[in-house]
C-alpha cells in the first residue's frame, strides 16, 4: 500500500453492500420448486456467485442456453429474489456510514456487480447510498463475469482511476480472484465465506462488516500509507 496511492473503492453489490446472498439462495430453491428443477444449492452457489445471469442460466441447465431462455430464467428467479429480499432488505452493517466517510476523504466510489440492471435498480432504490456511486457496471452489459476482471476494470475505467490504485470489496472467491487478475487490492467482506476462503496476497483486510473497518481506522490507515 505504501507503493501505491489508493484513489478509489470498487464495491461488489450482493453480499458486499447488502446482505442479500441468503435470499438469492432461497430464490433458487423456490425457482427449482416452481419449475421442477433439482438444484444442489450449496454447489450451485459456489459455481455461480459473481457470474452473470447468462452464465448462471447455462450452469443451471448444464448447457449453452439461448438469450431468450436465459432471459426467462433470470426474470423468474430474480423476481422471486426481489420479492423475498424486499421484505427483509438490509445493508451489510456499517456500509452507508463507511461509504460517506470514504467519499468525504476524497476517494472515488464505484460498483462492479454481476447483477443485472433490474437488481441494481432494486438495490439502489432500497439502499439509497449517499453519495451515490460515480459508476455502476452490471452483469448484463456484455462483459464476462467474475473471476474474469472485466467488470472491475470497466468500473475503474469509468471513474478514471488506474486499477492499481483501486481497492475492491468482495464477499465471494470469484470476486476476490477477479480483483487479483485485475491488479487490484481487495478487502474480503466475510458475510457468506470465511476469511480463509477469501484469502490472497492482494487481500489487505478481512472483516465481517464495515463497522469493523471503521473501528480499525481503515480509511485513516489508507491516508497514512498514501
JSON list of C-alpha atoms in Angstrom, two decimals:
[
{"chain": "A", "resi": 1, "resn": "UNK", "atom": "CA", "xyz": [0.00, 0.00, 0.00]},
{"chain": "A", "resi": 2, "resn": "UNK", "atom": "CA", "xyz": [2.91, 2.37, 0.60]},
{"chain": "A", "resi": 3, "resn": "UNK", "atom": "CA", "xyz": [3.94, 1.94, -3.03]},
{"chain": "A", "resi": 4, "resn": "UNK", "atom": "CA", "xyz": [0.54, 2.92, -4.42]},
{"chain": "A", "resi": 5, "resn": "UNK", "atom": "CA", "xyz": [-1.80, 5.74, -3.54]},
{"chain": "A", "resi": 6, "resn": "UNK", "atom": "CA", "xyz": [-5.35, 4.46, -3.19]},
{"chain": "A", "resi": 7, "resn": "UNK", "atom": "CA", "xyz": [-7.77, 6.66, -5.11]},
{"chain": "A", "resi": 8, "resn": "UNK", "atom": "CA", "xyz": [-10.92, 4.57, -5.43]},
{"chain": "A", "resi": 9, "resn": "UNK", "atom": "CA", "xyz": [-13.02, 1.88, -3.80]},
{"chain": "A", "resi": 10, "resn": "UNK", "atom": "CA", "xyz": [-14.97, -0.54, -6.00]},
{"chain": "A", "resi": 11, "resn": "UNK", "atom": "CA", "xyz": [-17.73, -2.49, -4.29]},
{"chain": "A", "resi": 12, "resn": "UNK", "atom": "CA", "xyz": [-19.37, -5.68, -5.35]},
{"chain": "A", "resi": 13, "resn": "UNK", "atom": "CA", "xyz": [-23.09, -5.38, -4.61]},
{"chain": "A", "resi": 14, "resn": "UNK", "atom": "CA", "xyz": [-24.76, -8.59, -3.37]},
{"chain": "A", "resi": 15, "resn": "UNK", "atom": "CA", "xyz": [-23.28, -9.83, -0.12]},
{"chain": "A", "resi": 16, "resn": "UNK", "atom": "CA", "xyz": [-20.93, -6.85, 0.00]},
{"chain": "A", "resi": 17, "resn": "UNK", "atom": "CA", "xyz": [-23.08, -3.73, 0.08]},
{"chain": "A", "resi": 18, "resn": "UNK", "atom": "CA", "xyz": [-26.29, -5.53, 1.02]},
{"chain": "A", "resi": 19, "resn": "UNK", "atom": "CA", "xyz": [-26.73, -8.77, 2.96]},
{"chain": "A", "resi": 20, "resn": "UNK", "atom": "CA", "xyz": [-28.65, -10.46, 0.16]},
{"chain": "A", "resi": 21, "resn": "UNK", "atom": "CA", "xyz": [-26.95, -13.77, -0.57]},
{"chain": "A", "resi": 22, "resn": "UNK", "atom": "CA", "xyz": [-29.20, -15.93, 1.66]},
{"chain": "A", "resi": 23, "resn": "UNK", "atom": "CA", "xyz": [-32.18, -14.61, -0.31]},
{"chain": "A", "resi": 24, "resn": "UNK", "atom": "CA", "xyz": [-30.54, -15.40, -3.63]},
{"chain": "A", "resi": 25, "resn": "UNK", "atom": "CA", "xyz": [-30.14, -18.99, -2.39]},
{"chain": "A", "resi": 26, "resn": "UNK", "atom": "CA", "xyz": [-33.76, -19.09, -1.22]},
{"chain": "A", "resi": 27, "resn": "UNK", "atom": "CA", "xyz": [-34.89, -17.71, -4.58]},
{"chain": "A", "resi": 28, "resn": "UNK", "atom": "CA", "xyz": [-33.09, -20.52, -6.42]},
{"chain": "A", "resi": 29, "resn": "UNK", "atom": "CA", "xyz": [-34.75, -23.06, -4.12]},
{"chain": "A", "resi": 30, "resn": "UNK", "atom": "CA", "xyz": [-38.16, -21.58, -4.88]},
{"chain": "A", "resi": 31, "resn": "UNK", "atom": "CA", "xyz": [-37.38, -21.40, -8.60]},
{"chain": "A", "resi": 32, "resn": "UNK", "atom": "CA", "xyz": [-36.49, -25.09, -8.59]},
{"chain": "A", "resi": 33, "resn": "UNK", "atom": "CA", "xyz": [-39.72, -25.99, -6.81]},
{"chain": "A", "resi": 34, "resn": "UNK", "atom": "CA", "xyz": [-41.85, -23.97, -9.21]},
{"chain": "A", "resi": 35, "resn": "UNK", "atom": "CA", "xyz": [-40.15, -25.26, -12.35]},
{"chain": "A", "resi": 36, "resn": "UNK", "atom": "CA", "xyz": [-39.36, -28.85, -11.36]},
{"chain": "A", "resi": 37, "resn": "UNK", "atom": "CA", "xyz": [-35.60, -28.35, -11.46]},
{"chain": "A", "resi": 38, "resn": "UNK", "atom": "CA", "xyz": [-33.38, -30.11, -8.92]},
{"chain": "A", "resi": 39, "resn": "UNK", "atom": "CA", "xyz": [-30.64, -27.79, -7.71]},
{"chain": "A", "resi": 40, "resn": "UNK", "atom": "CA", "xyz": [-27.79, -28.63, -5.34]},
{"chain": "A", "resi": 41, "resn": "UNK", "atom": "CA", "xyz": [-27.92, -25.18, -3.77]},
{"chain": "A", "resi": 42, "resn": "UNK", "atom": "CA", "xyz": [-24.53, -25.11, -1.95]},
{"chain": "A", "resi": 43, "resn": "UNK", "atom": "CA", "xyz": [-22.73, -26.40, -5.05]},
{"chain": "A", "resi": 44, "resn": "UNK", "atom": "CA", "xyz": [-24.67, -24.14, -7.40]},
{"chain": "A", "resi": 45, "resn": "UNK", "atom": "CA", "xyz": [-23.95, -21.05, -5.32]},
{"chain": "A", "resi": 46, "resn": "UNK", "atom": "CA", "xyz": [-20.24, -21.88, -5.24]},
{"chain": "A", "resi": 47, "resn": "UNK", "atom": "CA", "xyz": [-20.22, -22.24, -9.01]},
{"chain": "A", "resi": 48, "resn": "UNK", "atom": "CA", "xyz": [-22.23, -19.13, -9.84]},
{"chain": "A", "resi": 49, "resn": "UNK", "atom": "CA", "xyz": [-21.74, -16.39, -7.25]},
{"chain": "A", "resi": 50, "resn": "UNK", "atom": "CA", "xyz": [-20.15, -13.49, -9.12]},
{"chain": "A", "resi": 51, "resn": "UNK", "atom": "CA", "xyz": [-21.06, -14.78, -12.55]},
{"chain": "A", "resi": 52, "resn": "UNK", "atom": "CA", "xyz": [-23.53, -13.13, -14.92]},
{"chain": "A", "resi": 53, "resn": "UNK", "atom": "CA", "xyz": [-27.17, -14.14, -15.31]},
{"chain": "A", "resi": 54, "resn": "UNK", "atom": "CA", "xyz": [-26.42, -15.78, -18.65]},
{"chain": "A", "resi": 55, "resn": "UNK", "atom": "CA", "xyz": [-23.57, -17.78, -17.14]},
{"chain": "A", "resi": 56, "resn": "UNK", "atom": "CA", "xyz": [-25.82, -18.83, -14.24]},
{"chain": "A", "resi": 57, "resn": "UNK", "atom": "CA", "xyz": [-28.53, -19.97, -16.64]},
{"chain": "A", "resi": 58, "resn": "UNK", "atom": "CA", "xyz": [-26.04, -22.09, -18.58]},
{"chain": "A", "resi": 59, "resn": "UNK", "atom": "CA", "xyz": [-24.77, -23.62, -15.34]},
{"chain": "A", "resi": 60, "resn": "UNK", "atom": "CA", "xyz": [-28.33, -24.36, -14.22]},
{"chain": "A", "resi": 61, "resn": "UNK", "atom": "CA", "xyz": [-29.25, -26.11, -17.45]},
{"chain": "A", "resi": 62, "resn": "UNK", "atom": "CA", "xyz": [-25.87, -27.80, -17.93]},
{"chain": "A", "resi": 63, "resn": "UNK", "atom": "CA", "xyz": [-25.59, -26.49, -21.47]},
{"chain": "A", "resi": 64, "resn": "UNK", "atom": "CA", "xyz": [-25.38, -23.34, -23.55]},
{"chain": "A", "resi": 65, "resn": "UNK", "atom": "CA", "xyz": [-28.76, -21.63, -23.44]},
{"chain": "A", "resi": 66, "resn": "UNK", "atom": "CA", "xyz": [-30.23, -19.08, -25.82]},
{"chain": "A", "resi": 67, "resn": "UNK", "atom": "CA", "xyz": [-30.51, -15.42, -24.88]},
{"chain": "A", "resi": 68, "resn": "UNK", "atom": "CA", "xyz": [-34.29, -15.80, -24.71]},
{"chain": "A", "resi": 69, "resn": "UNK", "atom": "CA", "xyz": [-34.07, -18.84, -22.42]},
{"chain": "A", "resi": 70, "resn": "UNK", "atom": "CA", "xyz": [-31.57, -17.06, -20.20]},
{"chain": "A", "resi": 71, "resn": "UNK", "atom": "CA", "xyz": [-33.82, -14.00, -20.00]},
{"chain": "A", "resi": 72, "resn": "UNK", "atom": "CA", "xyz": [-36.80, -16.12, -18.98]},
{"chain": "A", "resi": 73, "resn": "UNK", "atom": "CA", "xyz": [-34.86, -17.99, -16.27]},
{"chain": "A", "resi": 74, "resn": "UNK", "atom": "CA", "xyz": [-33.39, -14.75, -14.97]},
{"chain": "A", "resi": 75, "resn": "UNK", "atom": "CA", "xyz": [-36.73, -12.94, -14.92]},
{"chain": "A", "resi": 76, "resn": "UNK", "atom": "CA", "xyz": [-38.45, -15.68, -12.93]},
{"chain": "A", "resi": 77, "resn": "UNK", "atom": "CA", "xyz": [-35.64, -16.24, -10.44]},
{"chain": "A", "resi": 78, "resn": "UNK", "atom": "CA", "xyz": [-34.82, -12.58, -9.83]},
{"chain": "A", "resi": 79, "resn": "UNK", "atom": "CA", "xyz": [-38.48, -11.67, -9.44]},
{"chain": "A", "resi": 80, "resn": "UNK", "atom": "CA", "xyz": [-38.67, -14.24, -6.65]},
{"chain": "A", "resi": 81, "resn": "UNK", "atom": "CA", "xyz": [-35.47, -12.87, -5.14]},
{"chain": "A", "resi": 82, "resn": "UNK", "atom": "CA", "xyz": [-36.67, -9.26, -5.12]},
{"chain": "A", "resi": 83, "resn": "UNK", "atom": "CA", "xyz": [-39.97, -10.30, -3.55]},
{"chain": "A", "resi": 84, "resn": "UNK", "atom": "CA", "xyz": [-38.21, -12.25, -0.79]},
{"chain": "A", "resi": 85, "resn": "UNK", "atom": "CA", "xyz": [-35.42, -9.79, -0.03]},
{"chain": "A", "resi": 86, "resn": "UNK", "atom": "CA", "xyz": [-37.54, -6.69, -0.44]},
{"chain": "A", "resi": 87, "resn": "UNK", "atom": "CA", "xyz": [-39.44, -7.61, 2.71]},
{"chain": "A", "resi": 88, "resn": "UNK", "atom": "CA", "xyz": [-36.20, -8.20, 4.65]},
{"chain": "A", "resi": 89, "resn": "UNK", "atom": "CA", "xyz": [-33.88, -5.71, 2.96]},
{"chain": "A", "resi": 90, "resn": "UNK", "atom": "CA", "xyz": [-30.76, -4.72, 4.88]},
{"chain": "A", "resi": 91, "resn": "UNK", "atom": "CA", "xyz": [-27.34, -3.35, 4.19]},
{"chain": "A", "resi": 92, "resn": "UNK", "atom": "CA", "xyz": [-24.17, -5.03, 5.34]},
{"chain": "A", "resi": 93, "resn": "UNK", "atom": "CA", "xyz": [-23.81, -3.30, 8.74]},
{"chain": "A", "resi": 94, "resn": "UNK", "atom": "CA", "xyz": [-21.99, 0.00, 8.54]},
{"chain": "A", "resi": 95, "resn": "UNK", "atom": "CA", "xyz": [-21.87, 0.26, 4.74]},
{"chain": "A", "resi": 96, "resn": "UNK", "atom": "CA", "xyz": [-23.73, 3.58, 4.48]},
{"chain": "A", "resi": 97, "resn": "UNK", "atom": "CA", "xyz": [-21.53, 5.32, 7.03]},
{"chain": "A", "resi": 98, "resn": "UNK", "atom": "CA", "xyz": [-18.36, 3.81, 5.53]},
{"chain": "A", "resi": 99, "resn": "UNK", "atom": "CA", "xyz": [-19.37, 4.99, 2.05]},
{"chain": "A", "resi": 100, "resn": "UNK", "atom": "CA", "xyz": [-19.95, 8.53, 3.31]},
{"chain": "A", "resi": 101, "resn": "UNK", "atom": "CA", "xyz": [-16.63, 8.57, 5.17]},
{"chain": "A", "resi": 102, "resn": "UNK", "atom": "CA", "xyz": [-14.74, 7.30, 2.12]},
{"chain": "A", "resi": 103, "resn": "UNK", "atom": "CA", "xyz": [-16.19, 9.98, -0.17]},
{"chain": "A", "resi": 104, "resn": "UNK", "atom": "CA", "xyz": [-15.54, 12.66, 2.46]},
{"chain": "A", "resi": 105, "resn": "UNK", "atom": "CA", "xyz": [-11.86, 11.69, 2.32]},
{"chain": "A", "resi": 106, "resn": "UNK", "atom": "CA", "xyz": [-11.77, 12.23, -1.42]},
{"chain": "A", "resi": 107, "resn": "UNK", "atom": "CA", "xyz": [-11.99, 8.61, -2.53]},
{"chain": "A", "resi": 108, "resn": "UNK", "atom": "CA", "xyz": [-13.97, 7.78, -5.64]},
{"chain": "A", "resi": 109, "resn": "UNK", "atom": "CA", "xyz": [-16.59, 5.04, -5.25]},
{"chain": "A", "resi": 110, "resn": "UNK", "atom": "CA", "xyz": [-17.89, 2.68, -7.93]},
{"chain": "A", "resi": 111, "resn": "UNK", "atom": "CA", "xyz": [-19.84, -0.58, -8.06]},
{"chain": "A", "resi": 112, "resn": "UNK", "atom": "CA", "xyz": [-18.92, -3.67, -10.07]},
{"chain": "A", "resi": 113, "resn": "UNK", "atom": "CA", "xyz": [-21.56, -6.38, -9.89]},
{"chain": "A", "resi": 114, "resn": "UNK", "atom": "CA", "xyz": [-22.72, -9.42, -11.81]},
{"chain": "A", "resi": 115, "resn": "UNK", "atom": "CA", "xyz": [-26.27, -8.33, -11.03]},
{"chain": "A", "resi": 116, "resn": "UNK", "atom": "CA", "xyz": [-28.41, -7.06, -13.89]},
{"chain": "A", "resi": 117, "resn": "UNK", "atom": "CA", "xyz": [-29.95, -3.61, -14.26]},
{"chain": "A", "resi": 118, "resn": "UNK", "atom": "CA", "xyz": [-33.19, -4.69, -12.59]},
{"chain": "A", "resi": 119, "resn": "UNK", "atom": "CA", "xyz": [-31.44, -5.93, -9.45]},
{"chain": "A", "resi": 120, "resn": "UNK", "atom": "CA", "xyz": [-29.17, -2.88, -9.46]},
{"chain": "A", "resi": 121, "resn": "UNK", "atom": "CA", "xyz": [-32.21, -0.57, -9.60]},
{"chain": "A", "resi": 122, "resn": "UNK", "atom": "CA", "xyz": [-33.92, -2.59, -6.86]},
{"chain": "A", "resi": 123, "resn": "UNK", "atom": "CA", "xyz": [-30.88, -2.45, -4.60]},
{"chain": "A", "resi": 124, "resn": "UNK", "atom": "CA", "xyz": [-30.12, 1.23, -5.13]},
{"chain": "A", "resi": 125, "resn": "UNK", "atom": "CA", "xyz": [-33.74, 2.27, -4.59]},
{"chain": "A", "resi": 126, "resn": "UNK", "atom": "CA", "xyz": [-33.79, 0.50, -1.23]},
{"chain": "A", "resi": 127, "resn": "UNK", "atom": "CA", "xyz": [-30.21, 1.23, -0.11]},
{"chain": "A", "resi": 128, "resn": "UNK", "atom": "CA", "xyz": [-30.10, 4.86, -1.29]},
{"chain": "A", "resi": 129, "resn": "UNK", "atom": "CA", "xyz": [-26.35, 5.31, -0.85]},
{"chain": "A", "resi": 130, "resn": "UNK", "atom": "CA", "xyz": [-25.45, 8.94, -0.23]},
{"chain": "A", "resi": 131, "resn": "UNK", "atom": "CA", "xyz": [-23.38, 9.98, -2.07]},
{"chain": "A", "resi": 132, "resn": "UNK", "atom": "CA", "xyz": [-24.34, 7.66, -4.93]},
{"chain": "A", "resi": 133, "resn": "UNK", "atom": "CA", "xyz": [-21.54, 5.74, -6.66]},
{"chain": "A", "resi": 134, "resn": "UNK", "atom": "CA", "xyz": [-19.88, 7.54, -9.56]},
{"chain": "A", "resi": 135, "resn": "UNK", "atom": "CA", "xyz": [-20.28, 4.49, -11.79]},
{"chain": "A", "resi": 136, "resn": "UNK", "atom": "CA", "xyz": [-22.08, 1.15, -11.71]},
{"chain": "A", "resi": 137, "resn": "UNK", "atom": "CA", "xyz": [-21.08, -1.70, -14.00]},
{"chain": "A", "resi": 138, "resn": "UNK", "atom": "CA", "xyz": [-23.59, -4.55, -14.24]},
{"chain": "A", "resi": 139, "resn": "UNK", "atom": "CA", "xyz": [-23.56, -8.12, -15.37]},
{"chain": "A", "resi": 140, "resn": "UNK", "atom": "CA", "xyz": [-25.88, -7.55, -18.33]},
{"chain": "A", "resi": 141, "resn": "UNK", "atom": "CA", "xyz": [-23.53, -5.21, -20.17]},
{"chain": "A", "resi": 142, "resn": "UNK", "atom": "CA", "xyz": [-21.87, -7.92, -22.23]},
{"chain": "A", "resi": 143, "resn": "UNK", "atom": "CA", "xyz": [-18.79, -8.35, -20.06]},
{"chain": "A", "resi": 144, "resn": "UNK", "atom": "CA", "xyz": [-17.66, -11.75, -18.75]},
{"chain": "A", "resi": 145, "resn": "UNK", "atom": "CA", "xyz": [-18.47, -12.43, -15.12]},
{"chain": "A", "resi": 146, "resn": "UNK", "atom": "CA", "xyz": [-16.04, -12.99, -12.30]},
{"chain": "A", "resi": 147, "resn": "UNK", "atom": "CA", "xyz": [-13.41, -14.42, -11.84]},
{"chain": "A", "resi": 148, "resn": "UNK", "atom": "CA", "xyz": [-12.61, -12.53, -15.04]},
{"chain": "A", "resi": 149, "resn": "UNK", "atom": "CA", "xyz": [-11.66, -8.97, -14.04]},
{"chain": "A", "resi": 150, "resn": "UNK", "atom": "CA", "xyz": [-13.58, -7.19, -16.81]},
{"chain": "A", "resi": 151, "resn": "UNK", "atom": "CA", "xyz": [-16.37, -5.79, -14.61]},
{"chain": "A", "resi": 152, "resn": "UNK", "atom": "CA", "xyz": [-13.94, -4.28, -12.12]},
{"chain": "A", "resi": 153, "resn": "UNK", "atom": "CA", "xyz": [-11.63, -2.97, -14.83]},
{"chain": "A", "resi": 154, "resn": "UNK", "atom": "CA", "xyz": [-14.55, -1.26, -16.56]},
{"chain": "A", "resi": 155, "resn": "UNK", "atom": "CA", "xyz": [-15.61, 0.32, -13.25]},
{"chain": "A", "resi": 156, "resn": "UNK", "atom": "CA", "xyz": [-12.09, 1.68, -12.79]},
{"chain": "A", "resi": 157, "resn": "UNK", "atom": "CA", "xyz": [-12.05, 2.98, -16.37]},
{"chain": "A", "resi": 158, "resn": "UNK", "atom": "CA", "xyz": [-15.34, 4.81, -15.95]},
{"chain": "A", "resi": 159, "resn": "UNK", "atom": "CA", "xyz": [-14.13, 6.71, -12.90]},
{"chain": "A", "resi": 160, "resn": "UNK", "atom": "CA", "xyz": [-10.72, 7.39, -14.41]},
{"chain": "A", "resi": 161, "resn": "UNK", "atom": "CA", "xyz": [-8.58, 5.55, -11.86]},
{"chain": "A", "resi": 162, "resn": "UNK", "atom": "CA", "xyz": [-5.79, 3.09, -12.60]},
{"chain": "A", "resi": 163, "resn": "UNK", "atom": "CA", "xyz": [-6.60, -0.45, -11.40]},
{"chain": "A", "resi": 164, "resn": "UNK", "atom": "CA", "xyz": [-3.51, -0.48, -9.20]},
{"chain": "A", "resi": 165, "resn": "UNK", "atom": "CA", "xyz": [-4.98, 2.44, -7.25]},
{"chain": "A", "resi": 166, "resn": "UNK", "atom": "CA", "xyz": [-8.31, 0.74, -6.55]},
{"chain": "A", "resi": 167, "resn": "UNK", "atom": "CA", "xyz": [-9.41, -1.44, -3.67]},
{"chain": "A", "resi": 168, "resn": "UNK", "atom": "CA", "xyz": [-12.13, -3.98, -4.43]},
{"chain": "A", "resi": 169, "resn": "UNK", "atom": "CA", "xyz": [-14.57, -5.04, -1.70]},
{"chain": "A", "resi": 170, "resn": "UNK", "atom": "CA", "xyz": [-15.87, -8.57, -2.23]},
{"chain": "A", "resi": 171, "resn": "UNK", "atom": "CA", "xyz": [-17.69, -11.37, -0.42]},
{"chain": "A", "resi": 172, "resn": "UNK", "atom": "CA", "xyz": [-17.04, -14.24, -2.87]},
{"chain": "A", "resi": 173, "resn": "UNK", "atom": "CA", "xyz": [-13.98, -16.19, -4.00]},
{"chain": "A", "resi": 174, "resn": "UNK", "atom": "CA", "xyz": [-14.63, -15.45, -7.69]},
{"chain": "A", "resi": 175, "resn": "UNK", "atom": "CA", "xyz": [-14.70, -11.73, -6.92]},
{"chain": "A", "resi": 176, "resn": "UNK", "atom": "CA", "xyz": [-11.52, -11.86, -4.87]},
{"chain": "A", "resi": 177, "resn": "UNK", "atom": "CA", "xyz": [-9.83, -13.66, -7.76]},
{"chain": "A", "resi": 178, "resn": "UNK", "atom": "CA", "xyz": [-11.18, -11.11, -10.24]},
{"chain": "A", "resi": 179, "resn": "UNK", "atom": "CA", "xyz": [-9.57, -8.33, -8.22]},
{"chain": "A", "resi": 180, "resn": "UNK", "atom": "CA", "xyz": [-6.24, -10.15, -8.27]},
{"chain": "A", "resi": 181, "resn": "UNK", "atom": "CA", "xyz": [-6.41, -10.70, -12.01]},
{"chain": "A", "resi": 182, "resn": "UNK", "atom": "CA", "xyz": [-7.19, -7.01, -12.45]},
{"chain": "A", "resi": 183, "resn": "UNK", "atom": "CA", "xyz": [-4.16, -5.93, -10.46]},
{"chain": "A", "resi": 184, "resn": "UNK", "atom": "CA", "xyz": [-6.24, -4.51, -7.63]},
{"chain": "A", "resi": 185, "resn": "UNK", "atom": "CA", "xyz": [-6.03, -4.74, -3.87]},
{"chain": "A", "resi": 186, "resn": "UNK", "atom": "CA", "xyz": [-9.00, -6.33, -2.11]},
{"chain": "A", "resi": 187, "resn": "UNK", "atom": "CA", "xyz": [-10.90, -6.36, 1.15]},
{"chain": "A", "resi": 188, "resn": "UNK", "atom": "CA", "xyz": [-12.73, -9.59, 2.00]},
{"chain": "A", "resi": 189, "resn": "UNK", "atom": "CA", "xyz": [-16.21, -8.97, 3.38]},
{"chain": "A", "resi": 190, "resn": "UNK", "atom": "CA", "xyz": [-16.98, -12.22, 5.20]},
{"chain": "A", "resi": 191, "resn": "UNK", "atom": "CA", "xyz": [-20.78, -12.28, 5.06]},
{"chain": "A", "resi": 192, "resn": "UNK", "atom": "CA", "xyz": [-21.00, -15.59, 3.20]},
{"chain": "A", "resi": 193, "resn": "UNK", "atom": "CA", "xyz": [-17.45, -17.01, 3.19]},
{"chain": "A", "resi": 194, "resn": "UNK", "atom": "CA", "xyz": [-14.67, -17.32, 5.73]},
{"chain": "A", "resi": 195, "resn": "UNK", "atom": "CA", "xyz": [-11.50, -15.26, 5.66]},
{"chain": "A", "resi": 196, "resn": "UNK", "atom": "CA", "xyz": [-9.54, -18.34, 4.63]},
{"chain": "A", "resi": 197, "resn": "UNK", "atom": "CA", "xyz": [-11.84, -18.85, 1.64]},
{"chain": "A", "resi": 198, "resn": "UNK", "atom": "CA", "xyz": [-11.28, -15.24, 0.60]},
{"chain": "A", "resi": 199, "resn": "UNK", "atom": "CA", "xyz": [-7.53, -15.11, 1.18]},
{"chain": "A", "resi": 200, "resn": "UNK", "atom": "CA", "xyz": [-4.94, -13.92, -1.30]},
{"chain": "A", "resi": 201, "resn": "UNK", "atom": "CA", "xyz": [-1.68, -11.97, -1.48]},
{"chain": "A", "resi": 202, "resn": "UNK", "atom": "CA", "xyz": [-3.62, -8.87, -2.55]},
{"chain": "A", "resi": 203, "resn": "UNK", "atom": "CA", "xyz": [-6.19, -9.07, 0.29]},
{"chain": "A", "resi": 204, "resn": "UNK", "atom": "CA", "xyz": [-5.33, -6.37, 2.80]},
{"chain": "A", "resi": 205, "resn": "UNK", "atom": "CA", "xyz": [-8.16, -6.96, 5.29]},
{"chain": "A", "resi": 206, "resn": "UNK", "atom": "CA", "xyz": [-10.89, -9.48, 6.10]},
{"chain": "A", "resi": 207, "resn": "UNK", "atom": "CA", "xyz": [-13.90, -8.27, 8.09]},
{"chain": "A", "resi": 208, "resn": "UNK", "atom": "CA", "xyz": [-17.45, -9.28, 8.90]},
{"chain": "A", "resi": 209, "resn": "UNK", "atom": "CA", "xyz": [-18.83, -5.82, 8.16]},
{"chain": "A", "resi": 210, "resn": "UNK", "atom": "CA", "xyz": [-17.93, -2.16, 7.73]},
{"chain": "A", "resi": 211, "resn": "UNK", "atom": "CA", "xyz": [-18.21, -1.39, 11.42]},
{"chain": "A", "resi": 212, "resn": "UNK", "atom": "CA", "xyz": [-15.09, -3.49, 11.88]},
{"chain": "A", "resi": 213, "resn": "UNK", "atom": "CA", "xyz": [-13.30, -1.43, 9.25]},
{"chain": "A", "resi": 214, "resn": "UNK", "atom": "CA", "xyz": [-14.39, 1.81, 10.91]},
{"chain": "A", "resi": 215, "resn": "UNK", "atom": "CA", "xyz": [-13.27, 0.58, 14.33]},
{"chain": "A", "resi": 216, "resn": "UNK", "atom": "CA", "xyz": [-9.85, -0.35, 12.91]},
{"chain": "A", "resi": 217, "resn": "UNK", "atom": "CA", "xyz": [-9.40, 3.12, 11.37]},
{"chain": "A", "resi": 218, "resn": "UNK", "atom": "CA", "xyz": [-9.08, 1.54, 7.95]},
{"chain": "A", "resi": 219, "resn": "UNK", "atom": "CA", "xyz": [-9.58, 4.76, 5.98]},
{"chain": "A", "resi": 220, "resn": "UNK", "atom": "CA", "xyz": [-7.12, 6.63, 8.17]},
{"chain": "A", "resi": 221, "resn": "UNK", "atom": "CA", "xyz": [-4.59, 3.86, 7.52]},
{"chain": "A", "resi": 222, "resn": "UNK", "atom": "CA", "xyz": [-5.02, 4.44, 3.78]},
{"chain": "A", "resi": 223, "resn": "UNK", "atom": "CA", "xyz": [-4.26, 8.12, 4.29]},
{"chain": "A", "resi": 224, "resn": "UNK", "atom": "CA", "xyz": [-1.13, 7.28, 6.25]},
{"chain": "A", "resi": 225, "resn": "UNK", "atom": "CA", "xyz": [0.05, 4.82, 3.61]},
{"chain": "A", "resi": 226, "resn": "UNK", "atom": "CA", "xyz": [-0.53, 7.36, 0.87]}
]
